Every structure is written in C-alpha cells, then in structure tokens.
PDB file of C-alpha atoms in Angstrom:
ATOM      1  CA  LEU A  27     -19.701  14.859   7.601  1.00 73.00           C
ATOM      2  CA  GLY A  28     -23.231  14.236   7.106  1.00 74.00           C
ATOM      3  CA  PRO A  29     -25.367  16.715   7.915  1.00 74.00           C
ATOM      4  CA  TYR A  30     -22.352  19.215   9.281  1.00 72.00           C
ATOM      5  CA  SER A  31     -21.272  19.202   5.555  1.00 74.00           C
ATOM      6  CA  ALA A  32     -24.287  21.700   4.169  1.00 72.00           C
ATOM      7  CA  GLY A  33     -22.382  24.717   2.785  1.00 77.00           C
ATOM      8  CA  SER A  34     -18.874  23.271   2.594  1.00 82.00           C
ATOM      9  CA  THR A  35     -19.387  20.734  -0.711  1.00 87.00           C
ATOM     10  CA  PRO A  36     -17.896  22.257  -3.496  1.00 89.00           C
ATOM     11  CA  ASP A  37     -19.959  23.333  -6.653  1.00 89.00           C
ATOM     12  CA  TYR A  38     -18.371  21.362  -8.818  1.00 91.00           C
ATOM     13  CA  LEU A  39     -18.808  17.948  -7.068  1.00 90.00           C
ATOM     14  CA  THR A  40     -22.313  16.932  -7.910  1.00 90.00           C
ATOM     15  CA  GLY A  41     -22.663  13.284  -6.967  1.00 89.00           C
ATOM     16  CA  GLU A  42     -22.407  12.277 -10.316  1.00 89.00           C
ATOM     17  CA  TYR A  43     -19.636   9.905 -10.255  1.00 90.00           C
ATOM     18  CA  PRO A  44     -19.467   6.727  -7.575  1.00 92.00           C
ATOM     19  CA  GLY A  45     -17.542   7.970  -4.083  1.00 91.00           C
ATOM     20  CA  ASP A  46     -18.210  11.339  -4.091  1.00 91.00           C
ATOM     21  CA  TYR A  47     -19.200  12.414  -0.719  1.00 90.00           C
ATOM     22  CA  GLY A  48     -18.764  16.260  -1.535  1.00 89.00           C
ATOM     23  CA  TRP A  49     -14.888  16.173   0.253  1.00 88.00           C
ATOM     24  CA  ASP A  50     -12.418  18.180  -1.594  1.00 89.00           C
ATOM     25  CA  THR A  51     -10.564  20.474   0.975  1.00 86.00           C
ATOM     26  CA  ALA A  52      -7.484  20.613  -1.468  1.00 87.00           C
ATOM     27  CA  GLY A  53      -9.482  21.338  -4.564  1.00 88.00           C
ATOM     28  CA  LEU A  54      -7.985  18.459  -6.724  1.00 89.00           C
ATOM     29  CA  ALA A  55     -11.466  17.833  -8.479  1.00 90.00           C
ATOM     30  CA  ALA A  56     -11.565  21.656  -9.442  1.00 91.00           C
ATOM     31  CA  ASP A  57     -10.128  21.433 -13.193  1.00 93.00           C
ATOM     32  CA  PRO A  58     -12.138  18.715 -14.983  1.00 90.00           C
ATOM     33  CA  VAL A  59      -9.428  17.455 -16.820  1.00 90.00           C
ATOM     34  CA  THR A  60      -7.721  16.853 -13.844  1.00 92.00           C
ATOM     35  CA  PHE A  61     -10.509  15.314 -12.237  1.00 91.00           C
ATOM     36  CA  LYS A  62     -10.897  12.812 -15.084  1.00 88.00           C
ATOM     37  CA  ALA A  63      -7.481  11.797 -14.699  1.00 88.00           C
ATOM     38  CA  TYR A  64      -7.517  11.150 -10.759  1.00 92.00           C
ATOM     39  CA  ARG A  65     -10.441   9.445 -11.169  1.00 92.00           C
ATOM     40  CA  GLU A  66      -8.967   6.887 -13.734  1.00 89.00           C
ATOM     41  CA  ALA A  67      -5.788   6.438 -11.711  1.00 92.00           C
ATOM     42  CA  GLU A  68      -7.987   6.148  -8.347  1.00 94.00           C
ATOM     43  CA  ILE A  69     -10.172   3.226  -9.520  1.00 94.00           C
ATOM     44  CA  VAL A  70      -6.941   1.409 -11.312  1.00 92.00           C
ATOM     45  CA  HIS A  71      -4.742   1.922  -7.592  1.00 95.00           C
ATOM     46  CA  ALA A  72      -8.041   0.359  -6.168  1.00 96.00           C
ATOM     47  CA  ARG A  73      -8.326  -2.330  -8.186  1.00 95.00           C
ATOM     48  CA  PHE A  74      -4.426  -3.194  -7.835  1.00 94.00           C
ATOM     49  CA  ALA A  75      -4.734  -2.646  -3.991  1.00 97.00           C
ATOM     50  CA  MET A  76      -7.739  -5.114  -3.397  1.00 97.00           C
ATOM     51  CA  LEU A  77      -5.881  -8.014  -5.751  1.00 96.00           C
ATOM     52  CA  GLY A  78      -2.724  -6.707  -3.720  1.00 95.00           C
ATOM     53  CA  THR A  79      -4.245  -7.192  -0.056  1.00 96.00           C
ATOM     54  CA  VAL A  80      -5.568 -10.479  -1.008  1.00 96.00           C
ATOM     55  CA  GLY A  81      -2.371 -11.223  -2.523  1.00 93.00           C
ATOM     56  CA  CYS A  82      -0.195 -10.631   0.470  1.00 94.00           C
ATOM     57  CA  LEU A  83      -2.819 -12.368   2.957  1.00 95.00           C
ATOM     58  CA  THR A  84      -3.348 -15.602   1.122  1.00 93.00           C
ATOM     59  CA  PRO A  85       0.156 -17.497   0.983  1.00 90.00           C
ATOM     60  CA  GLU A  86       0.727 -16.657   4.929  1.00 93.00           C
ATOM     61  CA  LEU A  87      -2.734 -17.499   5.706  1.00 94.00           C
ATOM     62  CA  LEU A  88      -2.514 -20.982   4.162  1.00 92.00           C
ATOM     63  CA  SER A  89       1.117 -21.467   5.328  1.00 91.00           C
ATOM     64  CA  LYS A  90      -0.004 -20.544   8.852  1.00 92.00           C
ATOM     65  CA  TYR A  91      -3.402 -22.308   9.344  1.00 93.00           C
ATOM     66  CA  ALA A  92      -3.394 -24.972   6.565  1.00 91.00           C
ATOM     67  CA  GLY A  93       0.201 -26.125   6.244  1.00 87.00           C
ATOM     68  CA  VAL A  94       0.764 -25.312   2.916  1.00 84.00           C
ATOM     69  CA  SER A  95       4.291 -25.084   2.069  1.00 81.00           C
ATOM     70  CA  PHE A  96       5.278 -21.477   0.108  1.00 76.00           C
ATOM     71  CA  GLY A  97       9.077 -21.568   0.803  1.00 79.00           C
ATOM     72  CA  GLU A  98       8.429 -17.823   1.770  1.00 85.00           C
ATOM     73  CA  PRO A  99       5.154 -17.064   2.532  1.00 90.00           C
ATOM     74  CA  VAL A 100       5.765 -13.299   3.713  1.00 92.00           C
ATOM     75  CA  TRP A 101       4.550 -11.248   0.619  1.00 92.00           C
ATOM     76  CA  PHE A 102       7.558  -8.691   1.051  1.00 89.00           C
ATOM     77  CA  LYS A 103      10.127 -11.307   1.337  1.00 89.00           C
ATOM     78  CA  ALA A 104       8.560 -14.033  -1.522  1.00 86.00           C
ATOM     79  CA  GLY A 105       9.841 -12.375  -4.748  1.00 84.00           C
ATOM     80  CA  ALA A 106      13.511 -12.651  -3.552  1.00 84.00           C
ATOM     81  CA  GLN A 107      13.124 -16.462  -4.176  1.00 84.00           C
ATOM     82  CA  ILE A 108      13.254 -16.081  -7.939  1.00 84.00           C
ATOM     83  CA  PHE A 109      17.047 -15.443  -7.310  1.00 85.00           C
ATOM     84  CA  SER A 110      17.480 -18.739  -5.547  1.00 82.00           C
ATOM     85  CA  GLU A 111      18.891 -21.622  -7.449  1.00 83.00           C
ATOM     86  CA  GLY A 112      15.550 -23.285  -8.021  1.00 81.00           C
ATOM     87  CA  GLY A 113      13.456 -20.023  -8.883  1.00 83.00           C
ATOM     88  CA  LEU A 114      10.072 -19.505  -7.739  1.00 83.00           C
ATOM     89  CA  ASN A 115       6.995 -21.609  -8.171  1.00 81.00           C
ATOM     90  CA  TYR A 116       3.355 -19.734  -7.659  1.00 76.00           C
ATOM     91  CA  LEU A 117       1.711 -20.877  -4.687  1.00 71.00           C
ATOM     92  CA  GLY A 118       4.412 -23.250  -4.118  1.00 71.00           C
ATOM     93  CA  SER A 119       3.340 -25.369  -6.669  1.00 74.00           C
ATOM     94  CA  ASP A 120       5.900 -26.824  -9.518  1.00 75.00           C
ATOM     95  CA  GLY A 121       2.504 -27.628 -11.890  1.00 76.00           C
ATOM     96  CA  LEU A 122       1.623 -23.945 -11.844  1.00 78.00           C
ATOM     97  CA  ILE A 123       3.753 -21.009 -13.072  1.00 80.00           C
ATOM     98  CA  HIS A 124       7.422 -21.132 -12.499  1.00 82.00           C
ATOM     99  CA  ALA A 125       9.622 -17.931 -12.669  1.00 84.00           C
ATOM    100  CA  GLN A 126      12.935 -18.455 -13.144  1.00 84.00           C
ATOM    101  CA  SER A 127      14.433 -15.264 -14.936  1.00 85.00           C
ATOM    102  CA  ILE A 128      13.721 -12.015 -13.915  1.00 86.00           C
ATOM    103  CA  LEU A 129      13.800 -10.381 -16.684  1.00 90.00           C
ATOM    104  CA  ALA A 130      11.661 -12.596 -18.246  1.00 89.00           C
ATOM    105  CA  VAL A 131       9.197 -11.839 -15.568  1.00 87.00           C
ATOM    106  CA  LEU A 132       9.561  -8.413 -16.297  1.00 90.00           C
ATOM    107  CA  GLY A 133       9.062  -8.711 -20.154  1.00 93.00           C
ATOM    108  CA  PHE A 134       5.828 -10.394 -19.830  1.00 91.00           C
ATOM    109  CA  GLN A 135       4.548  -7.943 -17.659  1.00 91.00           C
ATOM    110  CA  ALA A 136       5.670  -5.098 -19.795  1.00 94.00           C
ATOM    111  CA  VAL A 137       3.800  -7.074 -22.571  1.00 95.00           C
ATOM    112  CA  LEU A 138       0.586  -7.943 -20.839  1.00 92.00           C
ATOM    113  CA  MET A 139      -0.025  -5.022 -18.765  1.00 90.00           C
ATOM    114  CA  GLY A 140       1.314  -2.628 -21.891  1.00 91.00           C
ATOM    115  CA  GLY A 141      -1.713  -4.320 -23.884  1.00 88.00           C
ATOM    116  CA  ALA A 142      -4.196  -4.038 -21.154  1.00 82.00           C
ATOM    117  CA  GLU A 143      -3.130  -0.152 -21.014  1.00 82.00           C
ATOM    118  CA  ALA A 144      -2.630   0.459 -24.470  1.00 84.00           C
ATOM    119  CA  TYR A 145      -6.534  -1.042 -25.137  1.00 79.00           C
ATOM    120  CA  ARG A 146      -7.775   0.895 -21.910  1.00 74.00           C
ATOM    121  CA  ALA A 147      -6.675   4.386 -23.590  1.00 75.00           C
ATOM    122  CA  THR A 148      -7.789   3.931 -26.616  1.00 77.00           C
ATOM    123  CA  ASN A 149     -10.640   2.345 -26.226  1.00 69.00           C
ATOM    124  CA  THR A 150     -13.472   5.183 -26.970  1.00 67.00           C
ATOM    125  CA  SER A 151     -16.804   3.448 -27.104  1.00 64.00           C
ATOM    126  CA  SER A 152     -17.354   3.289 -23.678  1.00 65.00           C
ATOM    127  CA  ASP A 153     -16.178   4.451 -20.305  1.00 76.00           C
ATOM    128  CA  ILE A 154     -12.232   3.956 -19.743  1.00 77.00           C
ATOM    129  CA  SER A 155     -12.957   2.719 -16.311  1.00 84.00           C
ATOM    130  CA  TYR A 156     -15.413   0.376 -17.223  1.00 83.00           C
ATOM    131  CA  PRO A 157     -15.138  -0.789 -20.659  1.00 75.00           C
ATOM    132  CA  GLY A 158     -17.756  -3.715 -20.285  1.00 75.00           C
ATOM    133  CA  GLY A 159     -18.341  -6.089 -23.089  1.00 75.00           C
ATOM    134  CA  SER A 160     -15.700  -9.105 -22.667  1.00 75.00           C
ATOM    135  CA  PHE A 161     -14.342  -7.657 -19.663  1.00 76.00           C
ATOM    136  CA  ASP A 162     -17.844  -8.443 -18.207  1.00 82.00           C
ATOM    137  CA  PRO A 163     -18.533 -11.837 -18.848  1.00 85.00           C
ATOM    138  CA  MET A 164     -21.343 -12.244 -15.789  1.00 88.00           C
ATOM    139  CA  GLY A 165     -22.739  -9.384 -17.281  1.00 87.00           C
ATOM    140  CA  MET A 166     -22.880  -7.560 -13.726  1.00 87.00           C
ATOM    141  CA  ALA A 167     -23.664  -4.155 -15.632  1.00 85.00           C
ATOM    142  CA  ASP A 168     -26.462  -5.257 -17.368  1.00 88.00           C
ATOM    143  CA  ASP A 169     -28.512  -3.671 -14.783  1.00 91.00           C
ATOM    144  CA  PRO A 170     -28.024   0.139 -14.730  1.00 90.00           C
ATOM    145  CA  GLU A 171     -29.195   0.348 -11.390  1.00 92.00           C
ATOM    146  CA  GLN A 172     -27.174  -2.400  -9.630  1.00 93.00           C
ATOM    147  CA  PHE A 173     -24.461  -1.506 -11.717  1.00 92.00           C
ATOM    148  CA  ALA A 174     -24.354   2.164 -10.167  1.00 92.00           C
ATOM    149  CA  VAL A 175     -24.587   0.345  -6.908  1.00 94.00           C
ATOM    150  CA  LEU A 176     -21.585  -2.023  -7.853  1.00 94.00           C
ATOM    151  CA  LYS A 177     -19.337   1.155  -8.619  1.00 94.00           C
ATOM    152  CA  VAL A 178     -19.980   2.616  -5.416  1.00 95.00           C
ATOM    153  CA  LYS A 179     -19.151  -0.589  -3.730  1.00 96.00           C
ATOM    154  CA  GLU A 180     -16.036  -1.046  -5.529  1.00 96.00           C
ATOM    155  CA  ILE A 181     -14.600   2.142  -5.035  1.00 96.00           C
ATOM    156  CA  LYS A 182     -15.344   1.738  -0.747  1.00 96.00           C
ATOM    157  CA  ASN A 183     -13.640  -1.463  -0.731  1.00 97.00           C
ATOM    158  CA  GLY A 184     -10.944   0.008  -3.149  1.00 97.00           C
ATOM    159  CA  ARG A 185      -9.880   2.795  -1.016  1.00 97.00           C
ATOM    160  CA  LEU A 186     -10.083   0.983   2.011  1.00 97.00           C
ATOM    161  CA  ALA A 187      -7.649  -1.507   0.234  1.00 97.00           C
ATOM    162  CA  MET A 188      -5.104   1.267  -0.278  1.00 97.00           C
ATOM    163  CA  VAL A 189      -5.119   2.440   3.220  1.00 97.00           C
ATOM    164  CA  SER A 190      -4.529  -1.463   4.091  1.00 96.00           C
ATOM    165  CA  MET A 191      -1.698  -1.552   1.638  1.00 96.00           C
ATOM    166  CA  LEU A 192      -0.061   1.339   3.521  1.00 95.00           C
ATOM    167  CA  GLY A 193      -0.305  -0.275   6.740  1.00 93.00           C
ATOM    168  CA  TYR A 194       1.616  -3.381   5.360  1.00 94.00           C
ATOM    169  CA  TYR A 195       4.141  -1.707   3.852  1.00 92.00           C
ATOM    170  CA  VAL A 196       4.524   0.227   7.599  1.00 89.00           C
ATOM    171  CA  GLN A 197       4.152  -2.758   9.288  1.00 89.00           C
ATOM    172  CA  GLY A 198       6.670  -4.791   7.265  1.00 89.00           C
ATOM    173  CA  LEU A 199       9.185  -1.726   7.594  1.00 85.00           C
ATOM    174  CA  VAL A 200       8.771  -1.909  11.388  1.00 83.00           C
ATOM    175  CA  THR A 201       8.031  -5.200  12.460  1.00 86.00           C
ATOM    176  CA  ARG A 202      10.226  -7.194   9.560  1.00 86.00           C
ATOM    177  CA  GLN A 203       6.686  -9.341   9.719  1.00 90.00           C
ATOM    178  CA  GLY A 204       4.077 -10.372   7.333  1.00 93.00           C
ATOM    179  CA  PRO A 205       0.004  -8.819   8.090  1.00 95.00           C
ATOM    180  CA  VAL A 206      -1.099 -12.161   9.106  1.00 95.00           C
ATOM    181  CA  GLU A 207       1.794 -12.638  11.803  1.00 94.00           C
ATOM    182  CA  ASN A 208       1.518  -9.539  13.325  1.00 92.00           C
ATOM    183  CA  TRP A 209      -2.457  -9.928  13.671  1.00 94.00           C
ATOM    184  CA  ALA A 210      -2.121 -13.320  15.260  1.00 94.00           C
ATOM    185  CA  SER A 211       0.611 -12.257  17.694  1.00 92.00           C
ATOM    186  CA  HIS A 212      -1.567  -9.088  18.754  1.00 92.00           C
ATOM    187  CA  ILE A 213      -4.439 -11.061  19.086  1.00 93.00           C
ATOM    188  CA  ALA A 214      -2.640 -13.817  21.283  1.00 93.00           C
ATOM    189  CA  ASP A 215      -1.456 -10.798  23.442  1.00 91.00           C
ATOM    190  CA  PRO A 216      -3.005  -7.415  22.597  1.00 89.00           C
ATOM    191  CA  PHE A 217      -1.486  -5.471  25.705  1.00 87.00           C
ATOM    192  CA  THR A 218       2.247  -6.688  24.559  1.00 86.00           C
ATOM    193  CA  ASN A 219       1.999  -6.807  20.940  1.00 85.00           C
ATOM    194  CA  ASN A 220       0.735  -3.581  19.498  1.00 83.00           C
ATOM    195  CA  LEU A 221       2.096  -0.072  18.318  1.00 79.00           C
ATOM    196  CA  PHE A 222       3.763   0.952  21.504  1.00 77.00           C
ATOM    197  CA  ALA A 223       5.987  -2.023  21.323  1.00 76.00           C
ATOM    198  CA  TYR A 224       7.823  -0.790  18.580  1.00 71.00           C
ATOM    199  CA  THR A 225       7.997   2.847  19.059  1.00 65.00           C
ATOM    200  CA  GLY A 226      11.255   2.149  20.944  1.00 59.00           C
ATOM    201  CA  ASP A 227      12.702   1.508  17.269  1.00 55.00           C
ATOM    202  CA  LEU A 228      11.475   4.868  15.906  1.00 54.00           C
ATOM    203  CA  ALA A 229      13.268   8.121  16.858  1.00 50.00           C
ATOM    204  CA  MET A 230      10.494  10.422  16.943  1.00 47.00           C
ATOM    205  CA  PHE A 231       8.985   8.351  20.036  1.00 48.00           C
ATOM    206  CA  ALA A 232      12.014   7.205  21.339  1.00 49.00           C
ATOM    207  CA  SER A 233      12.439   7.993  25.065  1.00 50.00           C
ATOM    208  CA  ALA A 234      15.969   9.325  26.120  1.00 48.00           C
ATOM    209  CA  GLY A 235      15.518   9.335  29.768  1.00 51.00           C
ATOM    210  CA  ASP A 236      18.426  10.657  31.709  1.00 46.00           C
ATOM    211  CA  LYS A 237      20.858   9.553  28.686  1.00 62.00           C
ATOM    212  CA  LEU A 238      22.047  12.369  26.578  1.00 72.00           C
ATOM    213  CA  ALA A 239      23.393   9.469  24.613  1.00 72.00           C
ATOM    214  CA  ALA A 240      20.203   9.190  22.995  1.00 72.00           C
ATOM    215  CA  TRP A 241      19.932  12.390  21.516  1.00 78.00           C
ATOM    216  CA  TYR A 242      23.544  13.236  20.582  1.00 82.00           C
ATOM    217  CA  GLY A 243      27.104  11.733  19.465  1.00 85.00           C
ATOM    218  CA  PRO A 244      27.217   8.367  17.182  1.00 82.00           C
ATOM    219  CA  ASP A 245      24.840   6.376  19.358  1.00 80.00           C
ATOM    220  CA  ARG A 246      21.826   8.785  19.263  1.00 80.00           C
ATOM    221  CA  ASN A 247      18.385   7.920  18.366  1.00 77.00           C
ATOM    222  CA  LYS A 248      18.241   7.752  14.084  1.00 77.00           C
ATOM    223  CA  TRP A 249      15.171   8.324  11.868  1.00 70.00           C
ATOM    224  CA  LEU A 250      14.431   4.822  11.194  1.00 64.00           C
ATOM    225  CA  GLY A 251      16.108   3.280  14.834  1.00 59.00           C
ATOM    226  CA  PRO A 252      18.277   0.492  13.978  1.00 57.00           C
ATOM    227  CA  TYR A 253      17.152   0.591  10.223  1.00 57.00           C
ATOM    228  CA  SER A 254      18.995   3.725   9.673  1.00 60.00           C
ATOM    229  CA  GLU A 255      22.645   2.522  10.652  1.00 61.00           C
ATOM    230  CA  ALA A 256      24.215   2.229   6.649  1.00 70.00           C
ATOM    231  CA  SER A 257      22.409   5.606   5.697  1.00 76.00           C
ATOM    232  CA  THR A 258      23.557   8.471   7.846  1.00 84.00           C
ATOM    233  CA  PRO A 259      25.487  10.977   6.135  1.00 86.00           C
ATOM    234  CA  ALA A 260      28.930  10.667   7.726  1.00 87.00           C
ATOM    235  CA  TYR A 261      28.664  14.846   8.167  1.00 90.00           C
ATOM    236  CA  LEU A 262      25.570  14.323  10.614  1.00 89.00           C
ATOM    237  CA  THR A 263      27.637  13.597  13.779  1.00 89.00           C
ATOM    238  CA  GLY A 264      25.174  14.259  16.121  1.00 87.00           C
ATOM    239  CA  GLU A 265      26.514  17.378  17.499  1.00 89.00           C
ATOM    240  CA  LEU A 266      23.218  19.544  17.277  1.00 89.00           C
ATOM    241  CA  PRO A 267      19.790  18.868  18.752  1.00 87.00           C
ATOM    242  CA  GLY A 268      17.528  16.968  16.649  1.00 84.00           C
ATOM    243  CA  ASP A 269      19.964  15.102  14.250  1.00 86.00           C
ATOM    244  CA  TYR A 270      18.394  12.222  13.408  1.00 83.00           C
ATOM    245  CA  GLY A 271      20.941  11.114  10.668  1.00 84.00           C
ATOM    246  CA  TRP A 272      18.281  11.988   7.635  1.00 83.00           C
ATOM    247  CA  ASP A 273      19.433  14.092   5.014  1.00 84.00           C
ATOM    248  CA  SER A 274      18.620  12.853   1.881  1.00 79.00           C
ATOM    249  CA  ALA A 275      18.389  16.013   0.138  1.00 80.00           C
ATOM    250  CA  GLY A 276      22.009  16.816   1.528  1.00 82.00           C
ATOM    251  CA  LEU A 277      20.968  19.957   2.903  1.00 88.00           C
ATOM    252  CA  GLY A 278      23.492  19.801   5.785  1.00 88.00           C
ATOM    253  CA  ALA A 279      26.623  18.692   3.404  1.00 89.00           C
ATOM    254  CA  ASP A 280      28.130  22.258   3.526  1.00 90.00           C
TER     255      ASP A 280
END
C-alpha cells in the first residue's frame, strides 16, 4: 500500500524474495518451512499460467484473424478432439505432434513431468526454483543484478497470468466462448456485450420481478442458471426461500 503500509508489514517479510510487497494478512508466510513450500508452488504455478494463457489465446487468435484451421481453436473444447476418429494434431498440422490415444498422452506426460519434477526436487546444488546451468542456455542469470530484476518481472507477470486463467475459466463457464471471442464481441459493442449481459443466468444476480416462480418451485433460479439442471438434488424442491438447488455436501438430504 505504498506509504500507507508503514507499521503493517510483518517482521518475517524482509524483502529477501522477489515479489515480496510486505502483505500477508493471513499469515501464510509466518512459518519459514511453509513459506518456502508456498514460494516454490507459486513460482511453478505462475510459470504454468504464463504458458497456459498464451496457449489458450494463440489458436483462437490464429483461427479468427489469420484463417488458420485448428478444427477447434477454443481452449476448453480443443482437447476433446483426441477422442475423434482422426485424433488431435498439434496446431492443426499433420507434420507436428499427433495425439490419438489419451492413455499415451497421460503416460508421456507422467514420464516427462515426473522426470522434471524429480530433478527439481533432488537438486541441492542451487536454488530449486532457479536451477540455472542447462536450464539457462542464454545466460540470463549470469549478471546477478539483472537476474534479480528478472525474478521480480517473472513473479509479477506470473501472478497476473494466474488471475487471467481464473478469468478464462469463469468466462468459459458463463459464456461458453473463448477469451478472444469474448474480447472481440465486447470491443464491437461494449454496452451490450459485458458482464451484465450474463448476470441473468446466475441465480444470485437474477431479477425475480413480480414472479414468485423465479424464486420458488422447480422453475426457480438455480445456482448456475441453465447449467444447473442435471446437478440439482431431488430433495431440493424450491419450497424454501434461498434454495438455489445446490447441496454438494448433502446437508439437506435428511
């Protein structure tokens, strides 16, 4: 909080690590061992998120604006192509990686990711999150001062990417469209295509008007709007106020 942070920064946040802005209201970093584990997990998830955001956007951008055919460019639908008769071609090209068996893909992923994680976990010669050596072929970490700057840039962009991926998930769930299509439709007509265009599908925002049927009975608003139909327990009939058809823990079964 800039100048308003004075007196509120925990003693254990000393600014030693990149991305430490002196904020830990939940005390997640109070224990050094836990802090070390969280720090490593954040870096790994940040790197995956940065790769994921680019991977989600690239096929849809190329399909929409460059005319490249991928079969299915939307990120949350593309993987299902592996179950089709012809399988799945990486970037829609027969000359690149071809995936026909989901079991083979899972097997290769387990071996490759397992090997990388095993090396990372057993590496004691350097910082586990920044192993260097063959993992830094361009020598970007050779200059300690520049390396420190790059660490900050990485974690800042990684945190942004993790929030972006969460946005992709929510957008996909609500709009059933990819992020590029959501962005393009919003730019084309921002006053029509925005968050409020979809709030009617979500129970907590839906307007009941003068119709009690919107809040009671089988046709009431559900917790995920039209996507809730198959997941509403039979014992939640809409008889009581505030019943959105959601009880994953079965608390209302008896």
